[in-house]
Every structure is written in C-alpha cells, then in structure tokens.
C-alpha cells in the first residue's frame, strides 16, 4: 500500500479510537457530529422504541452535522457514500447517499445528479446485487467494481463541482473484512486452507484498490487542501457469537410474541430450503389477497439478534 505508507511517513498518523459500541452507524454519526452516541442518539443499525424497530437514517441523528454547520457558514459540501445521509436533506452542494439507503431508490441530491453520475460512471451502485453469504466469488467481483466506481465518482464530482469539504466513503473494505477474514487468517476456526487464492487475498486486494484510489485523489488536490484518511472502526477475527436473546428464551426469562414465533418458524423453514426471508417478502409484494396480510404481519415484526462478541 505505497500511497498509505507515504501518507504515514510524510504526514501525521495515529490510532483512532472508535465509538462505544464500535459499530458503523454510531461511529459515522460521531464523525458527522463530533459527539458520542449518548448525545447524537445512534447506537446500532436499528432504532428500538418499545417493540418497534426501524432502521437508523439521517433523521436518527439528533445533533447538527458538520456539513450543515459548513452550509450555515456559506461553504459548499460534496458527500459521497457517507452512511446515514438518507433521507436526503437540502444541502449547499451535492450528495450521493451511502449505507442505510433503502434499496435502489433515488440516492442523489439534486435528483438529476443520478443521471449525470451514471453517464460518467455506469457501474455505480449503492449496493452489490449479490449477497456475500450466498455467492462469495460473485459478490467479491461486484464489490471490487463498486470500490472502483466510488473512486471514479469521487474524481468526477471533485473536478466538476465546487466544494470546501468533500467526504467519500469506500464502504466495501468493511464488508469484505467481515466475510473474508476467515480465509486470510489461518488461526480462525472457520479457516479453509484449501480455499481459492482469490478468497484468501480478498481483503488485501480491496485495500490495494483503495490505496490506488487515494493516489489518484492526491494527484487532483492542491497543497492548500488537507487530506484525511480514516476508518470508523477497526477489524479483526470473531471466534464466537453469543446471542443473548436466544439464551434468555432458552432459560425461560424472555418469551416471544405470537407474531415473533411465527416469523422465527418461517425463517427456519425458509433456511432449510435455502430461501432468504428478503426474497419471500419481495415475492409477496406482487401477490394480492391473504398474502398481503401476511406481508404486513411480517413487516411489523422486527426481531434483532443482539450479539456479544468474544475475540482472541
């Protein structure tokens, strides 16, 4: 990683302490606001209100963001793939939303920017089409394409729009580490020494793409521009998962609602046949009558698996 090595040698570097908990949404909300989760109100991927669970969005952040403060100071901002920038808010600049954008809906501000961006970077998407846990190899190919698309989108927007602050998030290093760490790490309990070389080298290749992207960005900025390369949290192996809610149910301290029990039974049934719940919900959208009631019932139940991670 010659570019990152150069930045460390010639610039200033150090270990960045993440938030508590060290998860993507609270960490990026802290980046955006400068305060901890207790003040901005984002703790997880979900917001829990009694029995109701909803995905966190830009509306979940209770404090003013860096870009809104800059706008008040009459500064222009370009945001590319920053998590929790959806739903879109009017901004003095342009936005391409990132993680927590629901599906492939309009993800740019102004809205016509999407057409312009796809003309310049046809491969651009917010998410991969392939689930990494269903087809690792195909997902990996798509993730590499999207990492390069982030780079191309960043270079295009920074050259063609005025900005005082530009934020670009290369998200897929995060997800690739989650999925492929076991192939890289021979001490991992799920390590497969006979796995294809492409899987073992997935994390390294992702960082090589990002390193080269930073090199190209450096070539386009002047000496008066400050470049900060940062992560929202670190990465490492997970050897065990403890699902507290399942344990509490097993010892009889917690009970599921009827709707929750139905959903769990359905999930187990689908899993036995290799069908993911999301696919069933997608199919039910196009079926009228009784299935609509089922869809509404399933959509109303959001059971989370709260995890405590133990690492070596």
XYZ file of C-alpha atoms in Angstrom:
312
model
C 0.000 0.000 0.000
C 2.521 2.629 -1.168
C 0.175 5.619 -1.002
C -0.959 4.990 2.568
C 2.651 4.272 3.524
C 3.668 7.632 2.063
C 0.903 9.453 3.967
C 2.029 7.859 7.243
C 5.679 8.712 6.582
C 5.238 12.273 5.297
C 2.074 13.288 7.144
C 0.677 12.720 10.599
C -0.823 9.403 11.723
C -2.078 7.644 14.812
C -4.542 5.083 16.140
C -8.124 6.327 16.088
C -10.336 5.218 18.960
C -13.791 4.229 17.742
C -17.109 4.781 19.467
C -18.722 2.561 22.070
C -20.218 0.453 20.643
C -17.690 0.321 17.762
C -20.322 -0.150 15.059
C -20.701 1.590 11.702
C -23.809 3.746 12.396
C -22.784 5.229 15.766
C -19.201 5.734 14.583
C -20.187 7.605 11.416
C -22.779 9.625 13.322
C -19.975 10.671 15.692
C -17.818 11.611 12.710
C -20.664 13.728 11.340
C -21.465 15.470 14.627
C -18.322 15.391 16.772
C -20.194 13.946 19.768
C -20.604 10.477 21.264
C -23.620 8.154 20.755
C -25.182 9.267 24.039
C -25.540 12.729 22.533
C -26.354 12.007 18.876
C -28.681 9.076 19.674
C -27.421 6.419 17.240
C -26.289 3.152 18.874
C -26.891 0.430 16.300
C -28.267 -0.268 12.829
C -31.714 -0.231 14.428
C -33.664 2.250 16.496
C -35.741 0.477 19.148
C -38.899 2.040 20.549
C -40.662 -0.485 22.752
C -41.472 -3.399 20.450
C -40.997 -1.357 17.284
C -37.685 -1.472 15.405
C -36.759 0.769 12.479
C -33.541 1.244 10.525
C -31.490 4.260 11.521
C -31.421 7.095 8.969
C -30.244 10.689 8.747
C -33.321 11.559 10.800
C -31.942 9.444 13.684
C -29.021 11.833 14.234
C -30.106 14.266 16.947
C -27.226 16.731 16.604
C -26.243 19.154 13.883
C -23.834 17.689 11.320
C -20.531 19.054 10.109
C -21.963 19.695 6.652
C -24.990 21.579 7.937
C -22.697 23.790 10.018
C -20.492 24.433 6.994
C -23.553 25.308 4.930
C -24.513 27.883 7.541
C -21.033 29.358 7.061
C -21.754 29.560 3.302
C -19.392 26.673 2.482
C -20.084 24.027 -0.145
C -20.053 20.292 0.518
C -19.812 17.129 -1.598
C -20.862 13.921 0.201
C -20.256 10.561 -1.459
C -21.490 7.368 0.218
C -21.433 8.662 3.770
C -23.663 6.360 5.877
C -26.979 7.731 7.136
C -27.228 10.581 4.634
C -30.642 9.236 3.564
C -33.312 10.580 3.568
C -31.746 13.365 1.592
C -31.712 16.835 3.033
C -31.313 20.014 1.065
C -27.673 20.956 1.104
C -25.400 23.619 -0.348
C -23.613 21.157 -2.585
C -24.284 17.608 -3.805
C -24.971 14.295 -2.068
C -24.715 10.667 -3.146
C -26.122 8.676 -0.229
C -24.479 5.573 1.221
C -25.130 2.804 3.729
C -28.680 2.708 5.158
C -30.189 3.924 1.886
C -33.279 1.678 1.429
C -32.882 -0.300 -1.770
C -32.018 1.288 -5.085
C -34.261 4.343 -4.815
C -33.205 7.880 -5.855
C -29.977 8.418 -3.945
C -28.658 11.792 -5.119
C -29.239 15.450 -4.355
C -30.133 17.093 -6.566
C -32.102 14.188 -8.047
C -30.910 14.787 -11.622
C -27.324 14.197 -10.442
C -28.028 10.468 -10.554
C -28.474 10.525 -14.332
C -25.327 12.607 -14.732
C -23.323 10.316 -12.457
C -24.424 7.124 -14.215
C -23.484 8.642 -17.558
C -19.945 9.176 -16.293
C -19.725 6.060 -14.077
C -22.169 3.444 -15.465
C -21.089 0.818 -12.908
C -22.085 2.975 -9.952
C -24.499 1.438 -7.431
C -25.125 1.959 -3.740
C -25.117 -1.808 -3.024
C -23.955 -5.007 -4.696
C -26.659 -7.110 -6.300
C -25.207 -10.273 -4.766
C -25.435 -11.236 -1.111
C -21.899 -12.093 0.095
C -23.216 -15.014 2.135
C -24.920 -16.568 -0.904
C -22.165 -16.323 -3.523
C -18.807 -15.146 -2.214
C -16.945 -15.147 -5.517
C -19.596 -13.219 -7.441
C -20.050 -10.762 -4.584
C -16.311 -10.132 -4.496
C -16.219 -9.289 -8.211
C -19.072 -6.813 -7.733
C -17.502 -5.278 -4.620
C -14.251 -4.588 -6.475
C -16.220 -2.928 -9.275
C -18.095 -0.760 -6.785
C -14.886 0.250 -4.982
C -13.505 1.481 -8.303
C -16.837 3.134 -9.072
C -16.570 5.042 -5.773
C -13.152 6.269 -6.886
C -14.401 7.334 -10.312
C -17.446 9.068 -8.817
C -15.228 10.878 -6.320
C -12.828 12.082 -9.001
C -15.675 13.216 -11.253
C -17.522 15.159 -8.559
C -14.402 16.765 -7.115
C -13.401 18.005 -10.570
C -16.823 19.214 -11.690
C -18.373 20.729 -8.555
C -17.205 23.437 -6.185
C -16.530 22.240 -2.649
C -14.928 23.264 0.606
C -15.409 19.820 2.169
C -15.535 16.542 0.263
C -16.304 13.277 2.057
C -16.005 9.961 0.209
C -16.561 6.603 1.946
C -15.168 3.396 0.444
C -17.522 1.116 2.355
C -16.679 -2.286 0.890
C -13.406 -2.714 2.760
C -15.678 -3.083 5.805
C -17.952 -5.783 4.438
C -15.138 -7.663 2.701
C -13.298 -7.923 6.032
C -16.422 -9.295 7.715
C -16.871 -12.025 5.120
C -13.335 -12.963 4.097
C -11.246 -12.594 7.256
C -11.563 -16.330 7.930
C -9.829 -17.089 4.619
C -6.898 -14.777 5.364
C -6.365 -15.821 8.984
C -5.039 -19.388 9.492
C -5.870 -19.194 13.233
C -9.568 -18.600 12.549
C -11.772 -21.609 13.452
C -13.552 -21.358 10.095
C -10.302 -21.098 8.095
C -10.132 -23.271 4.992
C -6.548 -23.779 3.840
C -7.831 -25.180 0.532
C -9.968 -22.129 -0.281
C -9.273 -20.380 -3.598
C -6.431 -17.862 -3.571
C -8.868 -15.123 -4.615
C -10.760 -15.520 -1.327
C -7.606 -15.579 0.781
C -6.356 -12.369 -0.837
C -9.714 -10.563 -0.944
C -9.001 -8.123 1.891
C -5.559 -7.234 0.589
C -6.872 -6.607 -2.915
C -9.659 -4.367 -1.604
C -7.102 -2.233 0.220
C -4.906 -2.103 -2.880
C -7.840 -0.641 -4.819
C -8.429 1.940 -2.091
C -4.706 2.763 -1.900
C -4.602 3.418 -5.641
C -7.788 5.482 -5.349
C -6.167 7.679 -2.693
C -3.160 8.110 -5.009
C -5.390 9.394 -7.800
C -7.252 11.720 -5.429
C -3.921 13.123 -4.200
C -2.960 13.916 -7.774
C -6.045 16.124 -8.125
C -5.788 18.239 -4.951
C -3.503 21.197 -4.316
C -1.171 21.894 -1.397
C -3.790 24.027 0.351
C -6.148 21.053 0.661
C -5.948 18.842 3.751
C -6.465 15.121 3.111
C -7.655 12.918 5.987
C -7.826 9.134 5.591
C -9.744 7.489 8.424
C -11.831 4.482 9.397
C -14.952 4.303 11.534
C -13.636 1.272 13.455
C -11.035 -1.442 13.212
C -11.381 -5.026 12.035
C -10.422 -8.387 13.410
C -11.454 -12.020 13.776
C -14.648 -13.082 15.539
C -14.269 -16.512 17.088
C -17.586 -16.811 18.917
C -21.046 -15.237 18.865
C -23.279 -15.174 21.925
C -26.913 -14.374 21.090
C -28.243 -13.122 24.407
C -31.899 -13.079 23.337
C -31.770 -16.751 22.345
C -30.189 -17.669 25.694
C -32.827 -15.724 27.646
C -35.587 -17.532 25.741
C -33.933 -20.893 26.397
C -33.807 -20.381 30.183
C -37.360 -19.054 30.225
C -36.652 -15.443 31.163
C -37.897 -13.994 27.863
C -40.837 -15.012 25.680
C -41.603 -14.270 22.059
C -44.835 -12.756 20.853
C -47.079 -14.896 18.643
C -46.049 -12.885 15.612
C -42.385 -13.326 16.528
C -42.792 -17.084 16.924
C -44.481 -17.294 13.505
C -41.688 -15.326 11.924
C -38.980 -17.456 13.557
C -40.695 -20.657 12.398
C -40.992 -19.273 8.879
C -37.333 -18.211 8.868
C -36.211 -21.695 9.924
C -38.435 -23.261 7.243
C -37.013 -20.987 4.546
C -33.461 -21.591 5.731
C -33.966 -25.343 5.398
C -34.770 -24.832 1.721
C -32.078 -22.221 1.132
C -34.540 -19.332 0.704
C -33.829 -15.992 2.378
C -36.657 -14.107 4.065
C -35.999 -10.991 1.975
C -36.747 -12.925 -1.200
C -40.074 -14.159 0.142
C -41.068 -10.625 1.120
C -40.143 -9.474 -2.386
C -42.373 -12.156 -3.940
C -45.292 -11.418 -1.618
C -45.293 -7.798 -2.769
C -46.724 -8.988 -6.047
C -49.360 -11.309 -4.608
C -52.749 -9.927 -3.626
C -55.293 -11.173 -1.102
C -54.354 -13.107 2.038
C -50.617 -12.794 1.359
C -50.889 -9.031 1.800
C -51.967 -9.567 5.391
C -49.044 -11.950 5.897
C -46.650 -9.378 4.447
C -47.974 -6.691 6.760
C -47.635 -9.019 9.738
C -44.060 -9.941 8.869
C -43.126 -6.342 8.185
C -44.416 -5.331 11.597
C -42.160 -7.798 13.425
C -38.531 -6.818 13.710
C -36.636 -9.253 15.912
C -32.972 -8.378 16.314
C -30.127 -10.707 17.247
C -28.171 -8.703 19.780
C -24.657 -10.117 19.878
C -21.783 -10.042 22.323
C -18.506 -10.771 20.554
C -15.589 -12.524 22.181
C -12.275 -12.203 20.379
C -8.955 -13.905 20.974
